[in-house]
Coordinates of C-alpha atoms in Angstrom, one line a residue:
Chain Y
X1 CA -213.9 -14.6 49.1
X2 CA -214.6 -11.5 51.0
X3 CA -216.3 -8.4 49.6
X4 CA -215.3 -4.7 51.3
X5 CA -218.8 -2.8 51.6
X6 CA -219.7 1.1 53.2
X7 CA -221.6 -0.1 56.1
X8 CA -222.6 1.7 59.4
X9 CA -221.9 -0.3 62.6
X10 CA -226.3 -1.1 62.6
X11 CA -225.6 -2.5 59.2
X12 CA -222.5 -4.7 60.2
X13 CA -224.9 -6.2 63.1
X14 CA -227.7 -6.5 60.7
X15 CA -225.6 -8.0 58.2
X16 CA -224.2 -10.4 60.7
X17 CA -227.6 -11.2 61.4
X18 CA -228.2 -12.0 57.8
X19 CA -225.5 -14.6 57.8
X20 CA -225.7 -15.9 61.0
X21 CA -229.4 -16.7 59.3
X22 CA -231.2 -16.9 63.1
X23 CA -234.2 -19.2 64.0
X24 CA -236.0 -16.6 66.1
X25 CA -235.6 -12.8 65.5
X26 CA -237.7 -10.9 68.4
X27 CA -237.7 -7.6 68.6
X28 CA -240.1 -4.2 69.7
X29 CA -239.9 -2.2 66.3
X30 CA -239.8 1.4 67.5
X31 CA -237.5 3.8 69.3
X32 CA -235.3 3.1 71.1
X33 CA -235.1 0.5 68.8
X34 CA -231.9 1.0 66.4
X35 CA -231.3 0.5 62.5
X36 CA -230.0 -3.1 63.3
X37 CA -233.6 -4.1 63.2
X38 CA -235.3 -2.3 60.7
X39 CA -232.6 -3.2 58.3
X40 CA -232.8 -6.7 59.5
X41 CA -236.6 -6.8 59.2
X42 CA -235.8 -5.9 55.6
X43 CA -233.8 -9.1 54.9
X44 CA -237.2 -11.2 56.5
X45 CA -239.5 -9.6 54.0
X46 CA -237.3 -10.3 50.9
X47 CA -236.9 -13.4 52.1
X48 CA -232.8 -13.5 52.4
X49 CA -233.2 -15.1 55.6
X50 CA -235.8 -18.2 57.2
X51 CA -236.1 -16.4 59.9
X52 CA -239.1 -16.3 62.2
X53 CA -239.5 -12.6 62.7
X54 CA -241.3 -11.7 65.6
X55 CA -242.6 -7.7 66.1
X56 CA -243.5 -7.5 70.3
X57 CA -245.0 -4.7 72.0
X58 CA -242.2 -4.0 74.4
X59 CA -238.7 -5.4 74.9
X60 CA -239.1 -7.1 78.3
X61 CA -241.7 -9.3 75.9
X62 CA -238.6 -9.1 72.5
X63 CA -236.8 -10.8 75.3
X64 CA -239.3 -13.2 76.7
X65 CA -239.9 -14.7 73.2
X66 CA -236.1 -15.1 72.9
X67 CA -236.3 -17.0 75.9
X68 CA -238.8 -18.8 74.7
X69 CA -237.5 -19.5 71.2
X70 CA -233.9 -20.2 72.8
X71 CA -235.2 -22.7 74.9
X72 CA -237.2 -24.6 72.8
X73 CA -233.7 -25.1 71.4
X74 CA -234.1 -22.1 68.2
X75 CA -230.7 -19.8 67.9
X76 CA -232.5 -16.9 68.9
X77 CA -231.2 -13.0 68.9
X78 CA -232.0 -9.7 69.2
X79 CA -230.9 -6.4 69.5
X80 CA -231.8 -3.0 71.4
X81 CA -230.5 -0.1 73.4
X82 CA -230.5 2.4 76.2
X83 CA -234.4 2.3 77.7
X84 CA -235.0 -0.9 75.5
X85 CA -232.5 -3.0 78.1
X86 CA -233.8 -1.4 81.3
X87 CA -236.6 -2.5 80.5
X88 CA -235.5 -5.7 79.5
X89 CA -233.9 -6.4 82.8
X90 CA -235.8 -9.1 84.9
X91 CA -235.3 -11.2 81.6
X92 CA -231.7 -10.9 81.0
X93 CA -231.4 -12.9 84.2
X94 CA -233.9 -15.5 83.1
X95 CA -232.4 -15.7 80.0
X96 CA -228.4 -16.1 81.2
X97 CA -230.0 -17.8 84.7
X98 CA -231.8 -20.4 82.2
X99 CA -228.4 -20.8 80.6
X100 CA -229.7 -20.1 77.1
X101 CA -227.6 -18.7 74.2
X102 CA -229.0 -15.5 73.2
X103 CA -227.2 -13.1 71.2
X104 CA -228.0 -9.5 71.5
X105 CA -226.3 -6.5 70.0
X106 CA -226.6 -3.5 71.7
X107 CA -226.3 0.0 70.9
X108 CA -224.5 1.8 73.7
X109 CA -227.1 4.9 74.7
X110 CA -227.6 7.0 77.6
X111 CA -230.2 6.3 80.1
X112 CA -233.1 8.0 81.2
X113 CA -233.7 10.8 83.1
X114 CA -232.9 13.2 81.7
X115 CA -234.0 12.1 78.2
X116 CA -230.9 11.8 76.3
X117 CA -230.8 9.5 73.1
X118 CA -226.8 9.9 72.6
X119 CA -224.7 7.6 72.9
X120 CA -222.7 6.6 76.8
X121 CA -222.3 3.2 78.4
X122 CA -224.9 3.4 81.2
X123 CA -227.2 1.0 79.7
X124 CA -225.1 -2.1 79.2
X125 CA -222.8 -1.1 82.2
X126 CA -226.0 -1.3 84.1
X127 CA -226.0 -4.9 83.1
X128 CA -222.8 -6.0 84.0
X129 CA -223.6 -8.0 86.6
X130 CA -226.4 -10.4 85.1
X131 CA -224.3 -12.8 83.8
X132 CA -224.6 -11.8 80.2
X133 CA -220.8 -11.9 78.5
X134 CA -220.2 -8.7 77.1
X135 CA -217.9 -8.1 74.0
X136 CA -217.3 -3.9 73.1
X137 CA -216.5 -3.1 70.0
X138 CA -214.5 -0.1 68.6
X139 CA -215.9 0.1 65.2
X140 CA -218.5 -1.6 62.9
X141 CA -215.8 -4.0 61.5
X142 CA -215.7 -5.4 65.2
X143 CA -219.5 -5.5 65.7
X144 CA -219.6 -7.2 62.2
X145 CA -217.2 -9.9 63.8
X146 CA -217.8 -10.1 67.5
X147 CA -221.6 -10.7 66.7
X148 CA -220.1 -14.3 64.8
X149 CA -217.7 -14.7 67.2
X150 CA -220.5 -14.5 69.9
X151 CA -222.2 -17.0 68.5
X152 CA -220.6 -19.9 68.8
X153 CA -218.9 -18.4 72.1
X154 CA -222.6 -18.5 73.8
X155 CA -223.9 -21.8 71.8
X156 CA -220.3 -23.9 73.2
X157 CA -221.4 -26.3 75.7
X158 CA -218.8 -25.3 78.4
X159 CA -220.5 -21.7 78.6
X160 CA -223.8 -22.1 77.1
X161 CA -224.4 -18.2 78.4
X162 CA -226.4 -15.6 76.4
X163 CA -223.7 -12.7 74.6
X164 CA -224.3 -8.3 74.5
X165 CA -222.1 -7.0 71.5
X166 CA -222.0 -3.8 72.2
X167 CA -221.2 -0.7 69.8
X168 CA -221.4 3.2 70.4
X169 CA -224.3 4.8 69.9
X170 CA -224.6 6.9 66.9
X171 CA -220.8 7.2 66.6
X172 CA -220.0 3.7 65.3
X173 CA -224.2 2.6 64.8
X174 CA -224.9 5.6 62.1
X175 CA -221.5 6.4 61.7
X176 CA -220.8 4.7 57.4
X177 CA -217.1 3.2 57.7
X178 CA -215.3 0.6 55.3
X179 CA -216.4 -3.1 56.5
X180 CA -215.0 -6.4 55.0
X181 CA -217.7 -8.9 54.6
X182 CA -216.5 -12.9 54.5
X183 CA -218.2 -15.4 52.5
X184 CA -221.6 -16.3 53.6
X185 CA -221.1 -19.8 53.3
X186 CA -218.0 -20.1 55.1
X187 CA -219.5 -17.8 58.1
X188 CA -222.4 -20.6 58.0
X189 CA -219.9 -23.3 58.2
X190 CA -218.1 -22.0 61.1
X191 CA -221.2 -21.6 62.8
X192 CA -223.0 -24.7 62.0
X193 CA -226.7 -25.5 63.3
X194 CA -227.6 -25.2 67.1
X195 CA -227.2 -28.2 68.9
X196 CA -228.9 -27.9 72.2
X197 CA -227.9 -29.6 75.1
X198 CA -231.7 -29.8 76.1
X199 CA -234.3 -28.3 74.0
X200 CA -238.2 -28.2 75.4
X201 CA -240.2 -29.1 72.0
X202 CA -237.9 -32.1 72.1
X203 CA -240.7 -34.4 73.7
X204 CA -238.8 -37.3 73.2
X205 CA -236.8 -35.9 76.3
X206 CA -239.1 -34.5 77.8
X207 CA -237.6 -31.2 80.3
X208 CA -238.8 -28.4 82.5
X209 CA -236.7 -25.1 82.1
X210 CA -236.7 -22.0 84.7
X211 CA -238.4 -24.3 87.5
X212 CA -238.5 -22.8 91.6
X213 CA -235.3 -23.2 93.4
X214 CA -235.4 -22.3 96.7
X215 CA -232.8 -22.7 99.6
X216 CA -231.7 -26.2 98.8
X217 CA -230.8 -26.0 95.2
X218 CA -231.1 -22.4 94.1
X219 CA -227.3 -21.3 95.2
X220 CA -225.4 -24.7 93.5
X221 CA -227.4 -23.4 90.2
X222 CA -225.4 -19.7 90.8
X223 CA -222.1 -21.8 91.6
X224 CA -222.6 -24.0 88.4
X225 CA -223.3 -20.2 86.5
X226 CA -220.2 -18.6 87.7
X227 CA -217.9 -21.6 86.4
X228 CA -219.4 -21.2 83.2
X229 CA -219.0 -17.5 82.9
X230 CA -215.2 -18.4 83.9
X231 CA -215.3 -21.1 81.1
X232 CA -215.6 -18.8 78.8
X233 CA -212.8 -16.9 78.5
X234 CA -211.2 -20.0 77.4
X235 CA -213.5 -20.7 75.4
X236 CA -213.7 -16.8 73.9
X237 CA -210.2 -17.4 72.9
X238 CA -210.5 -21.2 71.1
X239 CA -214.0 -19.7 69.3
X240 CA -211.6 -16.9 68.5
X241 CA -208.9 -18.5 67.2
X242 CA -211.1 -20.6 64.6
X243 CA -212.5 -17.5 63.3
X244 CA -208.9 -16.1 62.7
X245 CA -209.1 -19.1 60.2
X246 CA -211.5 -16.5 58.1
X247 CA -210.9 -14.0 58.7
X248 CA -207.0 -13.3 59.4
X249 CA -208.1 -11.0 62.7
X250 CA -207.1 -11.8 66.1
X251 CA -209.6 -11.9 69.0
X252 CA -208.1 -11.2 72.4
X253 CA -209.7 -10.2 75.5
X254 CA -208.2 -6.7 74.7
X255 CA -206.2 -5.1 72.2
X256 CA -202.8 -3.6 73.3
X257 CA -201.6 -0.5 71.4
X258 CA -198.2 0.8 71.0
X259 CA -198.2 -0.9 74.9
X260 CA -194.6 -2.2 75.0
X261 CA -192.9 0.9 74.5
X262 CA -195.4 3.1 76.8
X263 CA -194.7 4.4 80.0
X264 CA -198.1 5.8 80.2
X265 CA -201.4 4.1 79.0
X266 CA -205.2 4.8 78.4
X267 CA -207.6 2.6 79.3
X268 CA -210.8 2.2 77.3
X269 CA -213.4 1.2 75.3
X270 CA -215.5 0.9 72.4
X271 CA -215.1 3.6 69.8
X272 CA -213.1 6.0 71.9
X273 CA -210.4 3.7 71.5
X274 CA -209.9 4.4 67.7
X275 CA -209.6 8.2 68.8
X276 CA -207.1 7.4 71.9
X277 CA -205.3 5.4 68.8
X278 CA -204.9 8.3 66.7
X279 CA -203.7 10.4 69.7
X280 CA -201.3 7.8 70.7
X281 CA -199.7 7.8 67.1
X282 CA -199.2 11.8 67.2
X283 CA -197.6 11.9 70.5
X284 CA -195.2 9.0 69.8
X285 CA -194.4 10.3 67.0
X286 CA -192.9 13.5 69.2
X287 CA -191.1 10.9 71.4
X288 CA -193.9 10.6 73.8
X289 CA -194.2 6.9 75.9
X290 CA -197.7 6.4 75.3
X291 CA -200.4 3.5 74.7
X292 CA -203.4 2.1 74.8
X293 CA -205.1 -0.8 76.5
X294 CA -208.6 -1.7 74.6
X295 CA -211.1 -4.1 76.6
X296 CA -213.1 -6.0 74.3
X297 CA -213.9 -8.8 76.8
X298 CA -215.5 -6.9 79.9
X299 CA -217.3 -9.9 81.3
X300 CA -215.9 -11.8 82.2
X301 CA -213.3 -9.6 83.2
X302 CA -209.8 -10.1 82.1
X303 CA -208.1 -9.9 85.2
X304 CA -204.9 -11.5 84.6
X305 CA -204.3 -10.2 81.3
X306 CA -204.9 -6.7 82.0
X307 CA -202.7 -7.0 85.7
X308 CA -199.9 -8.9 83.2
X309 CA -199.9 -6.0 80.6
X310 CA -199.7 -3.0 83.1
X311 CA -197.8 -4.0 85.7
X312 CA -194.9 -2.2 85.4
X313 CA -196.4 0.5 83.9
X314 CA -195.7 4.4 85.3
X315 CA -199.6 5.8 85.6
X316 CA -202.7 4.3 83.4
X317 CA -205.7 6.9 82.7
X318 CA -208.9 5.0 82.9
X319 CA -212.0 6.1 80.6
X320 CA -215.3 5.4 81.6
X321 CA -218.1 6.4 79.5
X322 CA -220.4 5.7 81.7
X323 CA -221.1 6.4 86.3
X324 CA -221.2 4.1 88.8
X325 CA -222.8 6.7 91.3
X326 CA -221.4 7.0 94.7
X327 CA -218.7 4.3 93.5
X328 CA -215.5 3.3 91.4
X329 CA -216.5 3.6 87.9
X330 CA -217.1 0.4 86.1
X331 CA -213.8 -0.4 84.3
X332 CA -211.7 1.7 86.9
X333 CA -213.3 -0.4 89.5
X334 CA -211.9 -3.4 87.5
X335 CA -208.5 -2.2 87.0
X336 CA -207.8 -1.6 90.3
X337 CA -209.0 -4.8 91.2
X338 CA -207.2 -6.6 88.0
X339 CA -204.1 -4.6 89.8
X340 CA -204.3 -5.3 93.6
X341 CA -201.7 -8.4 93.0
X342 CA -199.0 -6.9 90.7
X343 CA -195.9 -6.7 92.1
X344 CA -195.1 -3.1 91.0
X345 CA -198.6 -1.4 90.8
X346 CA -198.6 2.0 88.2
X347 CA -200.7 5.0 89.7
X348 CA -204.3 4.9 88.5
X349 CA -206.6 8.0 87.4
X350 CA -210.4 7.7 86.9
X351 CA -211.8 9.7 84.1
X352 CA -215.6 10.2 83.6
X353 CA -216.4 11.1 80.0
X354 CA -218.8 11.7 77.1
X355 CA -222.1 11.0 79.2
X356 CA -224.9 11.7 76.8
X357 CA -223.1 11.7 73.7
X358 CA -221.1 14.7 75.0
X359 CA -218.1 14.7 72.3
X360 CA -214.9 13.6 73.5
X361 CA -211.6 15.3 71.2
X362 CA -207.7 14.4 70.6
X363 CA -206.8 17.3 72.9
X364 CA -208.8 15.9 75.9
X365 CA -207.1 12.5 75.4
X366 CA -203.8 14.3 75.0
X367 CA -204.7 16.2 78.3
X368 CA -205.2 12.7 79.7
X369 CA -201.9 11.2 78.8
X370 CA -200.1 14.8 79.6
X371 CA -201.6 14.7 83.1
X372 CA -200.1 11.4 83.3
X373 CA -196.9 12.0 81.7
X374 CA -196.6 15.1 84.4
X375 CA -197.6 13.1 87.4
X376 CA -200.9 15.2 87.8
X377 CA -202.9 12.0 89.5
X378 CA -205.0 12.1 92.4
X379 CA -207.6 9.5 94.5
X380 CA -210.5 11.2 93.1
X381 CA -212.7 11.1 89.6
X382 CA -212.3 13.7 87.5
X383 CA -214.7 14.4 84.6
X384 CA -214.1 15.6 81.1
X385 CA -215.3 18.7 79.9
X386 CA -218.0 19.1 82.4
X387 CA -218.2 22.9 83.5
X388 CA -218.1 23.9 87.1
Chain N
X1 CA -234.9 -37.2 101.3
X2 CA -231.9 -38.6 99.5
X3 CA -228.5 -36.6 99.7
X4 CA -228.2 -33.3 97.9
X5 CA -226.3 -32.7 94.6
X6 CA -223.9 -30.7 94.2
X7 CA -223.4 -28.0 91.4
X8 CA -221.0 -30.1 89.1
X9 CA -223.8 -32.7 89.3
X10 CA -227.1 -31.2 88.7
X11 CA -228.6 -29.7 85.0
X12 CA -227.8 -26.7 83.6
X13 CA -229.7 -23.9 85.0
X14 CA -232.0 -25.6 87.0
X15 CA -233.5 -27.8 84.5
X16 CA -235.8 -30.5 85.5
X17 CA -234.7 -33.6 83.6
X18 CA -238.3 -35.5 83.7
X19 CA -242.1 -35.6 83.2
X20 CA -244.6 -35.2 85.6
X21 CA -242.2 -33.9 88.5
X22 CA -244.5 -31.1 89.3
X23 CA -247.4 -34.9 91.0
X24 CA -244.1 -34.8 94.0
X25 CA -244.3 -31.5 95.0
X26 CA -246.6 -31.2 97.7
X27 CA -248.6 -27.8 97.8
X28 CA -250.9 -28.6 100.5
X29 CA -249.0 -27.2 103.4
X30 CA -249.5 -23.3 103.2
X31 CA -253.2 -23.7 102.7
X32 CA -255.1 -21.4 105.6
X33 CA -258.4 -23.0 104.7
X34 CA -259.3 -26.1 104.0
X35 CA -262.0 -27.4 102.2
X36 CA -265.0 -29.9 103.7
X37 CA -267.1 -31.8 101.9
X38 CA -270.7 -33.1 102.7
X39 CA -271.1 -36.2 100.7
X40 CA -274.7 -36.5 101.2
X41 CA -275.9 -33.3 99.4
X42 CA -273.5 -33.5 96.6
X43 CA -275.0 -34.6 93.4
X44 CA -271.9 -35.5 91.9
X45 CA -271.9 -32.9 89.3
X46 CA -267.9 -33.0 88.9
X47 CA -268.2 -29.1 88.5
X48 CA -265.6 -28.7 91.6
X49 CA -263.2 -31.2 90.0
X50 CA -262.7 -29.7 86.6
X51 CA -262.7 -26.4 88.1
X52 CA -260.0 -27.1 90.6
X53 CA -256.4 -25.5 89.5
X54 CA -254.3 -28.1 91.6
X55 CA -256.4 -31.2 90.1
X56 CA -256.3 -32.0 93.5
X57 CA -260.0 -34.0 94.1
X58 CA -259.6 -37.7 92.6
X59 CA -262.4 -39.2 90.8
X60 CA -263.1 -43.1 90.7
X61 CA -266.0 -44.8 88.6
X62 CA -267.8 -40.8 87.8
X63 CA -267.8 -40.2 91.8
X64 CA -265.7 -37.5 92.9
X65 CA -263.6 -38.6 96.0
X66 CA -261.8 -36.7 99.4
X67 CA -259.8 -33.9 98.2
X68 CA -256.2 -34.7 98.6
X69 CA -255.3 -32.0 101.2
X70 CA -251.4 -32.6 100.8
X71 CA -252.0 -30.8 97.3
X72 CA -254.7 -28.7 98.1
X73 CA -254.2 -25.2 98.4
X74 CA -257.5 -23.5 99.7
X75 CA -258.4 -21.3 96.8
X76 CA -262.0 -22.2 97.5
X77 CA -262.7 -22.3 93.9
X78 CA -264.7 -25.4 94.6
X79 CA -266.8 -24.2 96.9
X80 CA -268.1 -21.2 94.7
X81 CA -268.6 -23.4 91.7
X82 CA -271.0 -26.0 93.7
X83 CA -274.1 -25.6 92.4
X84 CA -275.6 -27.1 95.4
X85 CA -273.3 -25.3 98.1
X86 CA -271.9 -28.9 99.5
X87 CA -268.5 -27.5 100.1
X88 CA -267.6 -25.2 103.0
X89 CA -264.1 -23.6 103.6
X90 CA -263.0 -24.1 107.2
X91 CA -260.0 -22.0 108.3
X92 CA -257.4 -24.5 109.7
X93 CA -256.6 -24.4 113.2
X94 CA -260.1 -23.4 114.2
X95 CA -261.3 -25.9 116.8
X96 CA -263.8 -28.1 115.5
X97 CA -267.7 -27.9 116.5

């Protein structure tokens, strides 16, 4: 049984949330604090869920007392965005260093300065490289799913690695879309109780978590980390392919569109990729030889899969909603690593766009694939829309 | 010091897998002053002994005993609580008078 209801992407995490039926729920209650909570919060006081709520004062403590709560062996989550993950920072790496499975939607906003709300990629981009896996999502549909999906990805004892869903700011979090709910009960049963490898208030096995590591055991800990952040694309896959079982969707690492046929491709993620879609379906329709390449796993990266499914390809446009100052940006950077092996490398093209909610339109992603279809690529970013 | 293990053999993240590790670590060796205690003045008040963070000064039939210098880490927290100023804090490697 599944029920179709008008949900904004903030009400497909919180209504995730509501099945998923967490131990722990910490979280700071005001800006940047997004929907997903409040509505969440709602569910707590009329008692649809047994979660412990728990109202902090910041986010570096919302993330502290899911530490806390995930450690003394509680499936613990949260959710924030843009400032609320800065400042979260020096505890996403206790809580993926600790190895504890806390899942954390995220609503993709700009960073500060200058104050911008809207919605771009800095923030979780930022974070790429703490060892958190990070699914995107192009719409709330995929939010409502890859925040299950994340679940049991984190919780599985070969990766045992806390999980970011992330969803654009605004555009898919406030944005009201069509969202098919599954059956609470067979949600519950796919995800099944925690079962902690160790948990603290077990003190008939009796453990110290986060301890001092210095030179002689800190680097083997790192090592042992790395493997399971490698596990888990595997394991993404497996975790994926039992929740096909309810929900008939498939859940690569990325989504190929119209690929086969394309000579050209975009490169992209989260909700831009639903307007690339619609872009890629007028142009094909005049006999153009375009796709679309959709990350949904960005860490860990893809490598192989994206190198397989481009390789051979004439020029791929990569869209980056987000900088990497003075460097590659973020998914460019990965592409052209993903492509340094293939045989028969397509031209690359790195495109900056939509920082600070700036709008992106089907003409500029038609631009995009024309520049590509004409052979108009050079070494050096270029940026949408941004005025000279 | 038994041989390392390596990554596929130790606990996730770090974890410490038993009680009471924390009695083998040995935080006596960045102390840069030590405490000395005259025996003869102290009343045996056991005011330095609860007060001590490191639970580093043994007690045996209500008499407080030597501080144990390998955990000791020269906070001097003893010698302000003394009520009869029987502690002193010496600064190690001064020469000895």
């Amino acid at each position: 049984m599944s029920k179709t209801e008008a949900f904004t992407g903030a009400d497909a995490a919180s209504e995730a949330m509501r099945q998923i039926n967490p131990d722990v729920v910490a979280a700071y209650p005001i800006t940047p604090q997004t929907p997903i909570v409040m509505k969440f919060s709602q569910f707590v006081a009329d008692g649809e869920v047994d979660t412990e709520m728990i109202r902090v004062e910041s986010e570096h403590s919302a993330m502290s007392a899911c530490v806390g709560a995930s450690a003394a062996g509680a499936r613990a989550m949260t959710a924030t965005a843009s400032a609320g993950l800065a400042l979260m920072w020096e505890i996403l790496g206790v809580a993926s260093g600790s190895r504890l499975p806390i899942v954390m939607n995220v609503v993709n906003r700009a960073l500060s300065a200058p104050i911008n709300i809207h919605c771009d990629h800095s923030d979780s981009m930022g974070a790429r490289d703490i060892s958190w896996i990070q699914i995107y999502s192009e719409n709330a549909q995929e939010v409502y799913e890859n925040t299950i999906l994340a679940i049991k990805l984190a919780e599985h004892p070969d990766v045992h690695l806390p999980v970011m869903v992330c969803q654009d700011g605004f555009i898919t979090s406030h944005g009201i879309q069509n969202v098919k709910i599954f059956d609470d009960n067979k949600i519950r049963e796919f995800l099944g109780e925690r079962k902690p490898i160790k948990a603290l208030l077990n003190v008939k096995d009796p453990v110290t978590m986060g301890p001092l590591q210095l030179q002689d055991y800190y680097f083997e800990t790192k090592k042992q980390q790395d493997i399971a952040m490698q596990n888990a694309k595997k394991t993404y896959l497996e975790v994926g392919k039992a929740l096909s079982g309810i929900t008939g969707n498939t859940y690569d690492f990325v989504e190929a569109y119209n690929l086969d046929d394309a000579e050209v491709v975009v490169v992209t993620l989260n909700s831009t990729a639903g307007t690339v879609k619609s872009v890629v379906d007028k142009m094909k329709s005049t006999g153009k030889k375009v796709g679309l390449l959709k990350i949904k796993l960005f860490r860990p990266f893809p490598y192989e899969k994206v190198a397989q499914l481009l390789e051979n390809k004439r020029a791929v446009a990569i869209l980056d909603r987000s900088e990497s100052f003075g460097a590659d940006a973020p998914i460019y950077g990965e592409l052209k690593n993903a492509l340094y092996n293939a045989n028969n490398k397509p031209k690359l093209q790195s495109y900056i766009f939509g920082l600070g909610g700036r709008d992106i339109y089907e003409e500029d992603i038609e631009s995009v694939f024309n520049d590509l279809i004409s052979n108009n690529i050079d070494p050096n970013k270029r940026y949408i829309g941004v005025r000279e | 010091m038994t041989e390392k293990k390596g990554w596929k053999e130790i606990p996730l993240g770090g974890m410490i897998c038993e009680a009471g590790s924390s009695s083998k670590f040995k935080t006596g060796d960045w102390k840069s002053f030590r405490p000395i205690w005259n025996k003869e003045k102290c009343t045996q008040c056991m005011m330095c002994v609860v007060y001590c963070p490191e639970d580093c000064i043994p007690r045996k039939d209500d008499k407080r005993l030597e501080t144990d210098l390998s955990v000791c880490k020269g906070c001097g927290i003893c010698k302000e609580i003394c009520p009869v100023k029987c502690i002193e804090m010496k600064e190690e490697g001064a020469s000895d008078e």
